[in-house]
PDB file of C-alpha atoms in Angstrom:
ATOM      1  CA  MET A   1     -50.047  21.921 191.149  1.00  0.00           C
ATOM      2  CA  VAL A   2     -50.330  23.613 187.770  1.00  0.00           C
ATOM      3  CA  ASN A   3     -48.311  26.076 185.746  1.00  0.00           C
ATOM      4  CA  ASP A   4     -49.656  29.411 184.586  1.00  0.00           C
ATOM      5  CA  ASP A   5     -50.570  27.835 181.248  1.00  0.00           C
ATOM      6  CA  GLY A   6     -52.660  25.186 182.962  1.00  0.00           C
ATOM      7  CA  THR A   7     -50.236  22.299 182.519  1.00  0.00           C
ATOM      8  CA  ALA A   8     -49.294  20.159 185.451  1.00  0.00           C
ATOM      9  CA  LYS A   9     -46.099  20.976 187.262  1.00  0.00           C
ATOM     10  CA  ALA A  10     -43.638  18.113 187.448  1.00  0.00           C
ATOM     11  CA  SER A  11     -42.195  17.120 190.768  1.00  0.00           C
ATOM     12  CA  LYS A  12     -38.458  17.348 191.285  1.00  0.00           C
ATOM     13  CA  HIS A  13     -38.260  13.587 191.106  1.00  0.00           C
ATOM     14  CA  SER A  14     -40.265  13.320 187.930  1.00  0.00           C
ATOM     15  CA  GLY A  15     -38.343  16.248 186.438  1.00  0.00           C
ATOM     16  CA  ALA A  16     -35.052  14.446 186.926  1.00  0.00           C
ATOM     17  CA  THR A  17     -36.508  11.379 185.351  1.00  0.00           C
ATOM     18  CA  SER A  18     -37.861  13.422 182.474  1.00  0.00           C
ATOM     19  CA  ALA A  19     -34.498  15.095 181.924  1.00  0.00           C
ATOM     20  CA  SER A  20     -32.816  11.717 181.870  1.00  0.00           C
ATOM     21  CA  GLY A  21     -35.365  10.444 179.414  1.00  0.00           C
ATOM     22  CA  ALA A  22     -34.854  13.473 177.216  1.00  0.00           C
ATOM     23  CA  GLY A  23     -31.130  12.875 177.221  1.00  0.00           C
ATOM     24  CA  ASP A  24     -31.630   9.259 176.207  1.00  0.00           C
ATOM     25  CA  GLY A  25     -33.950  10.341 173.460  1.00  0.00           C
ATOM     26  CA  LYS A  26     -31.393  12.779 172.136  1.00  0.00           C
ATOM     27  CA  ALA A  27     -28.666  10.125 172.095  1.00  0.00           C
ATOM     28  CA  LYS A  28     -30.944   7.707 170.278  1.00  0.00           C
ATOM     29  CA  SER A  29     -31.789  10.314 167.667  1.00  0.00           C
ATOM     30  CA  ARG A  30     -28.199  10.460 166.386  1.00  0.00           C
ATOM     31  CA  PRO A  31     -27.681   8.498 163.152  1.00  0.00           C
ATOM     32  CA  ARG A  32     -26.141   5.091 163.646  1.00  0.00           C
ATOM     33  CA  GLY A  33     -24.108   2.982 161.246  1.00  0.00           C
ATOM     34  CA  ARG A  34     -22.784   5.908 159.211  1.00  0.00           C
ATOM     35  CA  PRO A  35     -19.492   4.836 157.548  1.00  0.00           C
ATOM     36  CA  ARG A  36     -16.494   6.804 158.697  1.00  0.00           C
ATOM     37  CA  SER A  37     -15.048   9.060 156.027  1.00  0.00           C
ATOM     38  CA  PHE A  38     -11.558   8.203 154.779  1.00  0.00           C
ATOM     39  CA  ASP A  39      -9.060   9.198 152.147  1.00  0.00           C
ATOM     40  CA  ARG A  40      -9.529   6.774 149.275  1.00  0.00           C
ATOM     41  CA  GLU A  41      -6.037   7.151 147.827  1.00  0.00           C
ATOM     42  CA  THR A  42      -4.383   6.582 151.188  1.00  0.00           C
ATOM     43  CA  ALA A  43      -6.492   3.487 151.781  1.00  0.00           C
ATOM     44  CA  LEU A  44      -5.672   2.200 148.296  1.00  0.00           C
ATOM     45  CA  GLU A  45      -1.945   2.626 148.875  1.00  0.00           C
ATOM     46  CA  LYS A  46      -2.207   0.659 152.117  1.00  0.00           C
ATOM     47  CA  ALA A  47      -4.049  -2.111 150.287  1.00  0.00           C
ATOM     48  CA  LEU A  48      -1.339  -2.111 147.627  1.00  0.00           C
ATOM     49  CA  LEU A  49       1.370  -2.616 150.232  1.00  0.00           C
ATOM     50  CA  ALA A  50      -0.602  -5.426 151.885  1.00  0.00           C
ATOM     51  CA  PHE A  51      -1.095  -7.327 148.622  1.00  0.00           C
ATOM     52  CA  TRP A  52       2.531  -6.684 147.650  1.00  0.00           C
ATOM     53  CA  GLU A  53       3.805  -8.043 150.949  1.00  0.00           C
ATOM     54  CA  HIS A  54       1.540 -11.063 151.371  1.00  0.00           C
ATOM     55  CA  GLY A  55       0.147 -11.864 147.922  1.00  0.00           C
ATOM     56  CA  TYR A  56      -3.457 -12.101 146.809  1.00  0.00           C
ATOM     57  CA  GLU A  57      -4.411 -15.366 148.482  1.00  0.00           C
ATOM     58  CA  ALA A  58      -2.910 -14.690 151.901  1.00  0.00           C
ATOM     59  CA  THR A  59      -4.407 -11.198 152.200  1.00  0.00           C
ATOM     60  CA  SER A  60      -7.903 -11.507 153.654  1.00  0.00           C
ATOM     61  CA  VAL A  61     -10.667  -8.921 153.728  1.00  0.00           C
ATOM     62  CA  SER A  62     -10.164  -8.577 157.481  1.00  0.00           C
ATOM     63  CA  ASP A  63      -6.456  -7.925 156.856  1.00  0.00           C
ATOM     64  CA  LEU A  64      -7.390  -5.245 154.347  1.00  0.00           C
ATOM     65  CA  THR A  65      -9.901  -3.480 156.585  1.00  0.00           C
ATOM     66  CA  ARG A  66      -7.341  -3.478 159.385  1.00  0.00           C
ATOM     67  CA  VAL A  67      -4.459  -2.001 157.383  1.00  0.00           C
ATOM     68  CA  MET A  68      -6.740   0.376 155.467  1.00  0.00           C
ATOM     69  CA  ASP A  69      -8.366   1.437 158.764  1.00  0.00           C
ATOM     70  CA  ILE A  70     -11.898   1.195 157.394  1.00  0.00           C
ATOM     71  CA  GLY A  71     -14.877  -1.080 157.954  1.00  0.00           C
ATOM     72  CA  ALA A  72     -15.913  -3.806 155.547  1.00  0.00           C
ATOM     73  CA  PRO A  73     -18.999  -1.837 154.374  1.00  0.00           C
ATOM     74  CA  SER A  74     -16.768   1.119 153.452  1.00  0.00           C
ATOM     75  CA  LEU A  75     -14.350  -1.160 151.608  1.00  0.00           C
ATOM     76  CA  TYR A  76     -17.117  -2.749 149.555  1.00  0.00           C
ATOM     77  CA  ALA A  77     -18.759   0.605 148.861  1.00  0.00           C
ATOM     78  CA  ALA A  78     -15.538   2.266 147.710  1.00  0.00           C
ATOM     79  CA  PHE A  79     -13.724  -0.577 145.964  1.00  0.00           C
ATOM     80  CA  GLY A  80     -16.149  -3.447 145.394  1.00  0.00           C
ATOM     81  CA  ASP A  81     -15.061  -6.929 146.469  1.00  0.00           C
ATOM     82  CA  LYS A  82     -11.523  -8.138 147.188  1.00  0.00           C
ATOM     83  CA  ARG A  83     -10.868  -9.067 143.578  1.00  0.00           C
ATOM     84  CA  SER A  84     -12.014  -5.660 142.298  1.00  0.00           C
ATOM     85  CA  LEU A  85      -9.806  -3.942 144.857  1.00  0.00           C
ATOM     86  CA  PHE A  86      -6.846  -6.084 143.791  1.00  0.00           C
ATOM     87  CA  GLU A  87      -7.391  -5.266 140.120  1.00  0.00           C
ATOM     88  CA  GLU A  88      -7.266  -1.566 140.961  1.00  0.00           C
ATOM     89  CA  VAL A  89      -4.170  -2.132 143.081  1.00  0.00           C
ATOM     90  CA  VAL A  90      -2.413  -3.838 140.161  1.00  0.00           C
ATOM     91  CA  ARG A  91      -3.229  -0.911 137.870  1.00  0.00           C
ATOM     92  CA  VAL A  92      -1.883   1.563 140.409  1.00  0.00           C
ATOM     93  CA  TYR A  93       1.213  -0.574 140.945  1.00  0.00           C
ATOM     94  CA  GLY A  94       1.872  -0.608 137.215  1.00  0.00           C
ATOM     95  CA  THR A  95       1.752   3.178 137.107  1.00  0.00           C
ATOM     96  CA  ARG A  96       3.702   3.951 140.271  1.00  0.00           C
ATOM     97  CA  HIS A  97       6.195   1.116 140.538  1.00  0.00           C
ATOM     98  CA  GLY A  98       6.206  -1.038 137.404  1.00  0.00           C
ATOM     99  CA  SER A  99       6.265   1.477 134.567  1.00  0.00           C
ATOM    100  CA  PHE A 100      10.049   1.351 134.136  1.00  0.00           C
ATOM    101  CA  THR A 101       9.710  -1.582 131.713  1.00  0.00           C
ATOM    102  CA  ASP A 102       7.368   0.237 129.333  1.00  0.00           C
ATOM    103  CA  ARG A 103       9.449   3.425 129.508  1.00  0.00           C
ATOM    104  CA  ALA A 104      12.670   1.617 128.649  1.00  0.00           C
ATOM    105  CA  LEU A 105      11.095  -0.204 125.713  1.00  0.00           C
ATOM    106  CA  ALA A 106       9.665   3.067 124.404  1.00  0.00           C
ATOM    107  CA  GLU A 107      12.735   5.250 124.913  1.00  0.00           C
ATOM    108  CA  GLU A 108      15.807   3.101 124.238  1.00  0.00           C
ATOM    109  CA  PRO A 109      17.089   2.737 120.651  1.00  0.00           C
ATOM    110  CA  THR A 110      17.623  -1.033 120.713  1.00  0.00           C
ATOM    111  CA  ALA A 111      16.211  -4.073 122.453  1.00  0.00           C
ATOM    112  CA  ARG A 112      19.493  -4.723 124.210  1.00  0.00           C
ATOM    113  CA  ALA A 113      19.699  -1.159 125.520  1.00  0.00           C
ATOM    114  CA  ALA A 114      16.106  -1.417 126.726  1.00  0.00           C
ATOM    115  CA  VAL A 115      16.696  -4.734 128.495  1.00  0.00           C
ATOM    116  CA  GLU A 116      19.908  -3.453 130.083  1.00  0.00           C
ATOM    117  CA  ARG A 117      18.024  -0.463 131.473  1.00  0.00           C
ATOM    118  CA  ILE A 118      15.132  -2.657 132.643  1.00  0.00           C
ATOM    119  CA  LEU A 119      17.383  -5.068 134.522  1.00  0.00           C
ATOM    120  CA  ARG A 120      19.339  -2.265 136.165  1.00  0.00           C
ATOM    121  CA  GLU A 121      16.183  -0.426 137.200  1.00  0.00           C
ATOM    122  CA  ALA A 122      14.644  -3.672 138.451  1.00  0.00           C
ATOM    123  CA  ALA A 123      17.647  -4.117 140.734  1.00  0.00           C
ATOM    124  CA  VAL A 124      16.886  -0.698 142.224  1.00  0.00           C
ATOM    125  CA  VAL A 125      13.091  -0.885 142.411  1.00  0.00           C
ATOM    126  CA  TYR A 126      12.984  -4.440 143.753  1.00  0.00           C
ATOM    127  CA  THR A 127      15.282  -3.623 146.672  1.00  0.00           C
ATOM    128  CA  GLU A 128      14.553   0.001 147.552  1.00  0.00           C
ATOM    129  CA  PRO A 129      13.255   0.775 151.055  1.00  0.00           C
ATOM    130  CA  GLY A 130       9.755   2.005 151.772  1.00  0.00           C
ATOM    131  CA  HIS A 131       7.835  -0.875 150.220  1.00  0.00           C
ATOM    132  CA  PRO A 132       8.015  -4.688 150.000  1.00  0.00           C
ATOM    133  CA  HIS A 133      10.803  -6.121 147.881  1.00  0.00           C
ATOM    134  CA  GLY A 134      10.351  -7.763 144.522  1.00  0.00           C
ATOM    135  CA  CYS A 135       7.509  -7.361 142.031  1.00  0.00           C
ATOM    136  CA  LEU A 136       3.846  -7.439 143.064  1.00  0.00           C
ATOM    137  CA  VAL A 137       2.750  -8.978 139.747  1.00  0.00           C
ATOM    138  CA  VAL A 138       5.167 -11.868 140.315  1.00  0.00           C
ATOM    139  CA  HIS A 139       4.711 -12.338 144.044  1.00  0.00           C
ATOM    140  CA  ALA A 140       0.939 -11.872 144.291  1.00  0.00           C
ATOM    141  CA  ALA A 141       0.399 -14.953 142.125  1.00  0.00           C
ATOM    142  CA  ALA A 142       2.051 -17.291 144.645  1.00  0.00           C
ATOM    143  CA  ASN A 143      -0.372 -19.994 145.874  1.00  0.00           C
ATOM    144  CA  CYS A 144      -3.280 -18.144 144.259  1.00  0.00           C
ATOM    145  CA  SER A 145      -6.402 -20.303 144.075  1.00  0.00           C
ATOM    146  CA  ASN A 146      -8.495 -17.744 142.179  1.00  0.00           C
ATOM    147  CA  PRO A 147      -8.193 -18.732 138.499  1.00  0.00           C
ATOM    148  CA  GLU A 148      -9.265 -15.318 137.204  1.00  0.00           C
ATOM    149  CA  VAL A 149      -6.693 -13.463 139.293  1.00  0.00           C
ATOM    150  CA  GLU A 150      -4.007 -16.002 138.429  1.00  0.00           C
ATOM    151  CA  GLN A 151      -4.761 -15.675 134.716  1.00  0.00           C
ATOM    152  CA  SER A 152      -4.781 -11.886 134.878  1.00  0.00           C
ATOM    153  CA  LEU A 153      -1.321 -11.808 136.458  1.00  0.00           C
ATOM    154  CA  ARG A 154      -0.038 -14.405 133.993  1.00  0.00           C
ATOM    155  CA  ASP A 155      -1.327 -12.315 131.103  1.00  0.00           C
ATOM    156  CA  ARG A 156       0.559  -9.291 132.404  1.00  0.00           C
ATOM    157  CA  ARG A 157       3.826 -11.214 132.669  1.00  0.00           C
ATOM    158  CA  ASN A 158       3.371 -12.749 129.232  1.00  0.00           C
ATOM    159  CA  ALA A 159       2.569  -9.328 127.769  1.00  0.00           C
ATOM    160  CA  ASN A 160       6.009  -8.146 128.886  1.00  0.00           C
ATOM    161  CA  ILE A 161       7.674 -11.115 127.228  1.00  0.00           C
ATOM    162  CA  ALA A 162       5.726 -10.446 124.040  1.00  0.00           C
ATOM    163  CA  ALA A 163       6.881  -6.812 124.135  1.00  0.00           C
ATOM    164  CA  PHE A 164      10.513  -7.948 124.499  1.00  0.00           C
ATOM    165  CA  GLU A 165      10.127 -10.319 121.576  1.00  0.00           C
ATOM    166  CA  SER A 166       8.597  -7.586 119.419  1.00  0.00           C
ATOM    167  CA  ARG A 167      11.553  -5.265 120.047  1.00  0.00           C
ATOM    168  CA  ILE A 168      14.050  -8.045 119.385  1.00  0.00           C
ATOM    169  CA  ARG A 169      12.353  -8.954 116.093  1.00  0.00           C
ATOM    170  CA  ALA A 170      12.387  -5.291 115.100  1.00  0.00           C
ATOM    171  CA  ASP A 171      16.150  -5.208 115.693  1.00  0.00           C
ATOM    172  CA  VAL A 172      16.591  -8.349 113.613  1.00  0.00           C
ATOM    173  CA  ALA A 173      14.597  -6.764 110.788  1.00  0.00           C
ATOM    174  CA  ALA A 174      16.678  -3.577 111.050  1.00  0.00           C
ATOM    175  CA  GLY A 175      19.957  -5.465 110.979  1.00  0.00           C
ATOM    176  CA  VAL A 176      20.814  -4.580 114.545  1.00  0.00           C
ATOM    177  CA  LEU A 177      20.749  -8.269 115.449  1.00  0.00           C
ATOM    178  CA  SER A 178      21.652 -11.271 113.372  1.00  0.00           C
ATOM    179  CA  PRO A 179      18.882 -13.029 111.412  1.00  0.00           C
ATOM    180  CA  ALA A 180      19.868 -16.163 113.357  1.00  0.00           C
ATOM    181  CA  THR A 181      18.773 -14.597 116.641  1.00  0.00           C
ATOM    182  CA  ASP A 182      16.120 -16.683 118.428  1.00  0.00           C
ATOM    183  CA  ALA A 183      13.859 -13.781 119.367  1.00  0.00           C
ATOM    184  CA  ALA A 184      11.348 -15.893 121.304  1.00  0.00           C
ATOM    185  CA  ALA A 185      14.001 -17.600 123.432  1.00  0.00           C
ATOM    186  CA  LEU A 186      15.871 -14.357 124.091  1.00  0.00           C
ATOM    187  CA  ALA A 187      12.653 -12.638 125.148  1.00  0.00           C
ATOM    188  CA  ARG A 188      11.713 -15.486 127.459  1.00  0.00           C
ATOM    189  CA  HIS A 189      15.212 -15.464 128.947  1.00  0.00           C
ATOM    190  CA  THR A 190      14.727 -11.782 129.739  1.00  0.00           C
ATOM    191  CA  GLY A 191      11.389 -12.490 131.398  1.00  0.00           C
ATOM    192  CA  ALA A 192      12.940 -15.300 133.430  1.00  0.00           C
ATOM    193  CA  MET A 193      15.718 -12.981 134.610  1.00  0.00           C
ATOM    194  CA  ILE A 194      13.299 -10.264 135.716  1.00  0.00           C
ATOM    195  CA  GLN A 195      11.035 -12.716 137.534  1.00  0.00           C
ATOM    196  CA  GLY A 196      14.050 -14.407 139.108  1.00  0.00           C
ATOM    197  CA  MET A 197      15.451 -11.081 140.285  1.00  0.00           C
ATOM    198  CA  SER A 198      12.092 -10.373 141.911  1.00  0.00           C
ATOM    199  CA  GLN A 199      12.247 -13.585 143.910  1.00  0.00           C
ATOM    200  CA  GLN A 200      15.893 -13.040 144.790  1.00  0.00           C
ATOM    201  CA  ALA A 201      15.000  -9.602 146.138  1.00  0.00           C
ATOM    202  CA  ARG A 202      12.265 -11.203 148.244  1.00  0.00           C
ATOM    203  CA  ASP A 203      14.877 -13.595 149.571  1.00  0.00           C
ATOM    204  CA  GLY A 204      17.171 -10.765 150.641  1.00  0.00           C
ATOM    205  CA  ALA A 205      19.456 -10.110 147.664  1.00  0.00           C
ATOM    206  CA  SER A 206      20.870  -6.595 147.658  1.00  0.00           C
ATOM    207  CA  ARG A 207      20.810  -4.092 144.820  1.00  0.00           C
ATOM    208  CA  GLU A 208      24.475  -4.745 144.127  1.00  0.00           C
ATOM    209  CA  GLU A 209      23.933  -8.479 143.976  1.00  0.00           C
ATOM    210  CA  LEU A 210      21.061  -8.086 141.534  1.00  0.00           C
ATOM    211  CA  GLU A 211      23.106  -5.699 139.404  1.00  0.00           C
ATOM    212  CA  ALA A 212      25.777  -8.394 139.175  1.00  0.00           C
ATOM    213  CA  VAL A 213      23.108 -10.856 138.019  1.00  0.00           C
ATOM    214  CA  ALA A 214      22.017  -8.345 135.381  1.00  0.00           C
ATOM    215  CA  GLU A 215      25.571  -8.085 134.073  1.00  0.00           C
ATOM    216  CA  ILE A 216      25.765 -11.838 133.577  1.00  0.00           C
ATOM    217  CA  ALA A 217      22.361 -11.883 131.893  1.00  0.00           C
ATOM    218  CA  LEU A 218      23.441  -9.177 129.457  1.00  0.00           C
ATOM    219  CA  SER A 219      26.668 -10.973 128.623  1.00  0.00           C
ATOM    220  CA  ILE A 220      24.775 -13.578 126.606  1.00  0.00           C
ATOM    221  CA  TRP A 221      23.034 -11.024 124.384  1.00  0.00           C
ATOM    222  CA  PRO A 222      24.185 -11.207 120.758  1.00  0.00           C
ATOM    223  CA  ARG A 223      25.936  -8.076 119.506  1.00  0.00           C
ATOM    224  CA  THR A 224      26.193  -8.921 115.826  1.00  0.00           C
ATOM    225  CA  GLY A 225      24.621  -6.609 113.290  1.00  0.00           C
ATOM    226  CA  THR A 226      25.159  -3.123 112.023  1.00  0.00           C
ATOM    227  CA  HIS A 227      24.614  -1.481 115.436  1.00  0.00           C
ATOM    228  CA  THR A 228      25.112  -2.299 119.094  1.00  0.00           C
ATOM    229  CA  GLY A 229      22.820  -1.495 122.005  1.00  0.00           C
TER     230      GLY A 229
END
């Protein structure tokens, strides 16, 4: 049998088969492998929390894709490899959670006043709810086997100590602190206290307990000179 246009009419059986085939063809024509869209900032924040909680070494790419809710191709396309993602995480952490150190050093009139503010704010930030306790820059270095990542985190911690020493030396030069002040040792003591408070927070110390530690740390600061902090 033929249609009016001269083409052959399909039987009911062949028509059903043809319809099924057409459906299959339509399904196969849809693009496959397209990465699912996602909010980059939200995914980055989730990666930050994962690295903060578990450290660099213990956080795998599969862990990251799971918590970020994206596939590995999307992760690599948006952030590069694991190390590149971590470097961005550290920068974001410094802006959102770790900037209190730089602010105190810039805004307080003396080194002692700056360190007092830093220790008190560390007690708050390191124990507040809503994110892992302690400092990411301190904790992420634990058991790290990547020498570049380990060095980068070490450089950040040492940069803080150098900034403390610079402020202390400025106070010595201004007569705020005695010329006998050991600026290098006092700066390193401050760094040790901050890093120790981070670990104590990880181990369950409360804000009040860390504030008490800060008080003891400040009690050793020299007050001699023309001004006090």
